[in-house]
Amino acid sequence: MTTDTSWPNFEKTPIYQSFFENHDSYERYHVYLIGVRLKKDSKQKGSGSKADRKSVGIAPKTVKAGRFHIKSAVYPTCDCYAVIETFGDDTGSTDYFPVGKEKFATIKDTPLPAWDAKAVLIGKKEGTQGLRLTISDENRGADEVLFSTEIKRSDLPEAGEFGSLEEKEFVLPGEEGTRMEDVEVCLRIKISDGASRVVTKEDTEKQYENTDGISYVEKVIEDESGKPQDNALLQCWQHSSPSKAVLWVLGRNDCFMHMHVATKLFFEKGYDVYVLNYKMNGHCRKKGWVSDPHYNSHCFSGNFNVYIHDIEQSLKIIKEHHNYETTLGYAHSTGGPILVNYLMHRGDDAFDGFVFNSPFLLAHTLAEFALKNSMVARKLFNSYNDTKVGVATTPEELKDTPVTYLGTEVVVSSWSARIWSMHYFDWATRPLYKVPATLGFAQGVTKVHINLKKVFNNKDTVTTKPFLVITARADDVLDSKGTVSRADWIGPARTEVELNDATHDIFLSNDKDDTDMAVDMVKVWMKNKGFN
């Protein structure tokens, strides 16, 4: 196929053109929002009783009227959320591309909300005048602004390169005469230059080059159907004298952009690395096997059994190349149920252990919605599994200049753009646009969840080999509690690690320090299990 999968033309969308083609003119604001606390000189001492705790901080107080205490509309506590955003004449952030804005989760029923959360904002160096922080109470549905302040750019630390960033703490007092008068807001900020990346474009391009010690080859895995859309690709990094190997299974809408991780965990320890770009994912689109950009990672059959062939052929290629002493399985997100499904059907003989990075083990809202509406979709559409759920529409501001890719209008994702900002990847290998879920994908992953539950209920195991499940409470895609709880269903030889600040892919976090910590945690587990 000769499909052009290169970057779309952004000439008519200057917001996107500037961001993706002149990224050195931007900087990133790494924000750690700690929360609200009482001022040291606060008069709100209290006895520590439950009643006192309800009336301190920013919770509205009761008003005594004669013999009665009148409760305010949001008594006894608050449901607070915070928004931090760039401001200025030309920040590079818009309502439809909000790379310079983050809304922190609503903290329910508390007079002293503590977010303990991180975010990264991106803004133009020249057009961004500072950051604006707003805290609001959404109790009873009527949002009330409790706190709003602006931090000028001149008061923020200088932008630097990763590894040498200066972090500055801000303690912002509440305004006298308001509900915030006895409290202060605490946060820390550091700034990285847009020209500094954890993974650069050069890093990405060099990973496909042969070196003195490692050769790179690609193996096409053809399906019995003979259709290009059913092809898979195995990327192979091979040493001249290896002893260990890892089969790396991508997540949904993912690609291998993790040389900074693979080097420390695997290459330095003599591992050969094999990355499986299963059907319709990763490099498959770059190869021209994905004709509709909204079908990236789509499962046409609605059954993840189709990926068993991809894994079987990958293991065959690995075994034919070398008789490795140790073989590990690695999977991220949707790669988790794909690998688990293989193990439930074929067993774990080919592997010695596993690392699961935020595996998709518990049905998420989008998949559940798609399945609940599956019978309706079956009646309305001829191609049931091919039905798309939640297709993004072109913003009103761009209706005359939509972004078109492979003949289809696509909407650029600010979430993906933030990842790209720190960890460069090619547009053709990982979507920088919003990809809708499909009923085929939703049905496929849910079938695995159902079968996994049956294994657990039957007191059976998927594997007895040692495995690590590592995730984070700050996972911005899945529910980390569900991820950790379902780890027990895979097998008894489990190790569970729940980080605090890492993102969904723990190796692509908003803060390089969190990524480094995740790598170190996996290294410790590998050493403990004898996989060094």
PDB file of N, CA, C and O in Angstrom, residues 29 38 55 65 72 126 132 139 193 295 303 348 350 378 387 427 474 524-525 528 530:
ATOM      1  N   TYR A  29       5.416  24.109  32.434  1.00  0.00           N
ATOM      2  CA  TYR A  29       5.279  24.488  33.834  1.00  0.00           C
ATOM      3  C   TYR A  29       4.840  23.236  34.610  1.00  0.00           C
ATOM      4  O   TYR A  29       3.691  22.807  34.507  1.00  0.00           O
ATOM      5  N   LEU A  38      -4.151  25.420  57.187  1.00  0.00           N
ATOM      6  CA  LEU A  38      -4.349  26.564  58.075  1.00  0.00           C
ATOM      7  C   LEU A  38      -3.072  27.386  58.167  1.00  0.00           C
ATOM      8  O   LEU A  38      -1.960  26.849  58.186  1.00  0.00           O
ATOM      9  N   SER A  55     -15.744  22.745  61.124  1.00  0.00           N
ATOM     10  CA  SER A  55     -15.931  24.185  61.034  1.00  0.00           C
ATOM     11  C   SER A  55     -14.642  24.948  60.777  1.00  0.00           C
ATOM     12  O   SER A  55     -14.658  26.164  60.689  1.00  0.00           O
ATOM     13  N   ALA A  65     -28.800  32.110  65.378  1.00  0.00           N
ATOM     14  CA  ALA A  65     -29.931  33.039  65.351  1.00  0.00           C
ATOM     15  C   ALA A  65     -30.864  32.654  66.495  1.00  0.00           C
ATOM     16  O   ALA A  65     -31.675  31.736  66.368  1.00  0.00           O
ATOM     17  N   SER A  72     -25.134  26.868  56.660  1.00  0.00           N
ATOM     18  CA  SER A  72     -24.980  27.498  55.349  1.00  0.00           C
ATOM     19  C   SER A  72     -25.276  26.462  54.268  1.00  0.00           C
ATOM     20  O   SER A  72     -25.386  25.269  54.533  1.00  0.00           O
ATOM     21  N   GLU A 126       7.258  33.705  24.943  1.00  0.00           N
ATOM     22  CA  GLU A 126       7.073  35.146  24.749  1.00  0.00           C
ATOM     23  C   GLU A 126       5.669  35.612  25.120  1.00  0.00           C
ATOM     24  O   GLU A 126       5.483  36.742  25.577  1.00  0.00           O
ATOM     25  N   ARG A 132      -2.373  31.334  36.450  1.00  0.00           N
ATOM     26  CA  ARG A 132      -3.522  31.728  37.267  1.00  0.00           C
ATOM     27  C   ARG A 132      -4.072  30.490  37.976  1.00  0.00           C
ATOM     28  O   ARG A 132      -4.357  29.469  37.342  1.00  0.00           O
ATOM     29  N   ASN A 139     -20.110  22.553  45.699  1.00  0.00           N
ATOM     30  CA  ASN A 139     -21.144  21.944  46.522  1.00  0.00           C
ATOM     31  C   ASN A 139     -22.520  22.466  46.124  1.00  0.00           C
ATOM     32  O   ASN A 139     -22.721  23.651  45.895  1.00  0.00           O
ATOM     33  N   ASP A 193      12.495  23.813  29.636  1.00  0.00           N
ATOM     34  CA  ASP A 193      12.516  24.443  28.316  1.00  0.00           C
ATOM     35  C   ASP A 193      11.939  23.493  27.281  1.00  0.00           C
ATOM     36  O   ASP A 193      12.195  22.287  27.313  1.00  0.00           O
ATOM     37  N   TYR A 295      -9.715   3.998  13.302  1.00  0.00           N
ATOM     38  CA  TYR A 295      -9.658   2.575  13.614  1.00  0.00           C
ATOM     39  C   TYR A 295      -8.298   2.159  14.161  1.00  0.00           C
ATOM     40  O   TYR A 295      -7.996   0.958  14.227  1.00  0.00           O
ATOM     41  N   ASN A 303     -12.934  -9.833  19.372  1.00  0.00           N
ATOM     42  CA  ASN A 303     -12.410 -10.939  20.175  1.00  0.00           C
ATOM     43  C   ASN A 303     -10.882 -10.868  20.185  1.00  0.00           C
ATOM     44  O   ASN A 303     -10.250 -10.925  19.133  1.00  0.00           O
ATOM     45  N   ASP A 348       1.882 -20.450  30.240  1.00  0.00           N
ATOM     46  CA  ASP A 348       2.992 -19.529  30.468  1.00  0.00           C
ATOM     47  C   ASP A 348       4.365 -20.156  30.245  1.00  0.00           C
ATOM     48  O   ASP A 348       5.390 -19.626  30.676  1.00  0.00           O
ATOM     49  N   ALA A 350       6.352 -20.275  27.806  1.00  0.00           N
ATOM     50  CA  ALA A 350       7.320 -19.504  27.016  1.00  0.00           C
ATOM     51  C   ALA A 350       7.987 -18.392  27.813  1.00  0.00           C
ATOM     52  O   ALA A 350       8.949 -17.778  27.327  1.00  0.00           O
ATOM     53  N   ARG A 378     -26.192  -2.752  17.063  1.00  0.00           N
ATOM     54  CA  ARG A 378     -26.383  -3.867  16.135  1.00  0.00           C
ATOM     55  C   ARG A 378     -27.564  -3.621  15.192  1.00  0.00           C
ATOM     56  O   ARG A 378     -27.551  -3.958  14.019  1.00  0.00           O
ATOM     57  N   THR A 387     -18.572  -0.138  14.833  1.00  0.00           N
ATOM     58  CA  THR A 387     -19.193   1.093  15.305  1.00  0.00           C
ATOM     59  C   THR A 387     -18.245   1.880  16.196  1.00  0.00           C
ATOM     60  O   THR A 387     -17.649   1.335  17.126  1.00  0.00           O
ATOM     61  N   TRP A 427       4.085  11.030  14.367  1.00  0.00           N
ATOM     62  CA  TRP A 427       2.634  11.075  14.161  1.00  0.00           C
ATOM     63  C   TRP A 427       2.117   9.766  13.573  1.00  0.00           C
ATOM     64  O   TRP A 427       1.025   9.307  13.908  1.00  0.00           O
ATOM     65  N   ALA A 474      -2.186   8.433  40.410  1.00  0.00           N
ATOM     66  CA  ALA A 474      -2.447   9.556  39.502  1.00  0.00           C
ATOM     67  C   ALA A 474      -2.743   9.098  38.076  1.00  0.00           C
ATOM     68  O   ALA A 474      -2.781   9.929  37.169  1.00  0.00           O
ATOM     69  N   VAL A 524      14.584  -2.872  40.858  1.00  0.00           N
ATOM     70  CA  VAL A 524      14.683  -3.556  42.152  1.00  0.00           C
ATOM     71  C   VAL A 524      13.940  -4.890  42.099  1.00  0.00           C
ATOM     72  O   VAL A 524      14.439  -5.917  42.588  1.00  0.00           O
ATOM     73  N   TRP A 525      12.736  -4.883  41.502  1.00  0.00           N
ATOM     74  CA  TRP A 525      11.966  -6.122  41.396  1.00  0.00           C
ATOM     75  C   TRP A 525      12.719  -7.150  40.544  1.00  0.00           C
ATOM     76  O   TRP A 525      12.791  -8.337  40.917  1.00  0.00           O
ATOM     77  N   ASN A 528      15.526  -8.639  42.513  1.00  0.00           N
ATOM     78  CA  ASN A 528      15.007  -9.518  43.557  1.00  0.00           C
ATOM     79  C   ASN A 528      14.590 -10.875  43.001  1.00  0.00           C
ATOM     80  O   ASN A 528      14.742 -11.918  43.672  1.00  0.00           O
ATOM     81  N   GLY A 530      15.861 -12.286  40.286  1.00  0.00           N
ATOM     82  CA  GLY A 530      16.937 -12.924  39.548  1.00  0.00           C
ATOM     83  C   GLY A 530      16.889 -12.701  38.057  1.00  0.00           C
ATOM     84  O   GLY A 530      17.430 -13.497  37.279  1.00  0.00           O
TER      85      GLY A 530
END
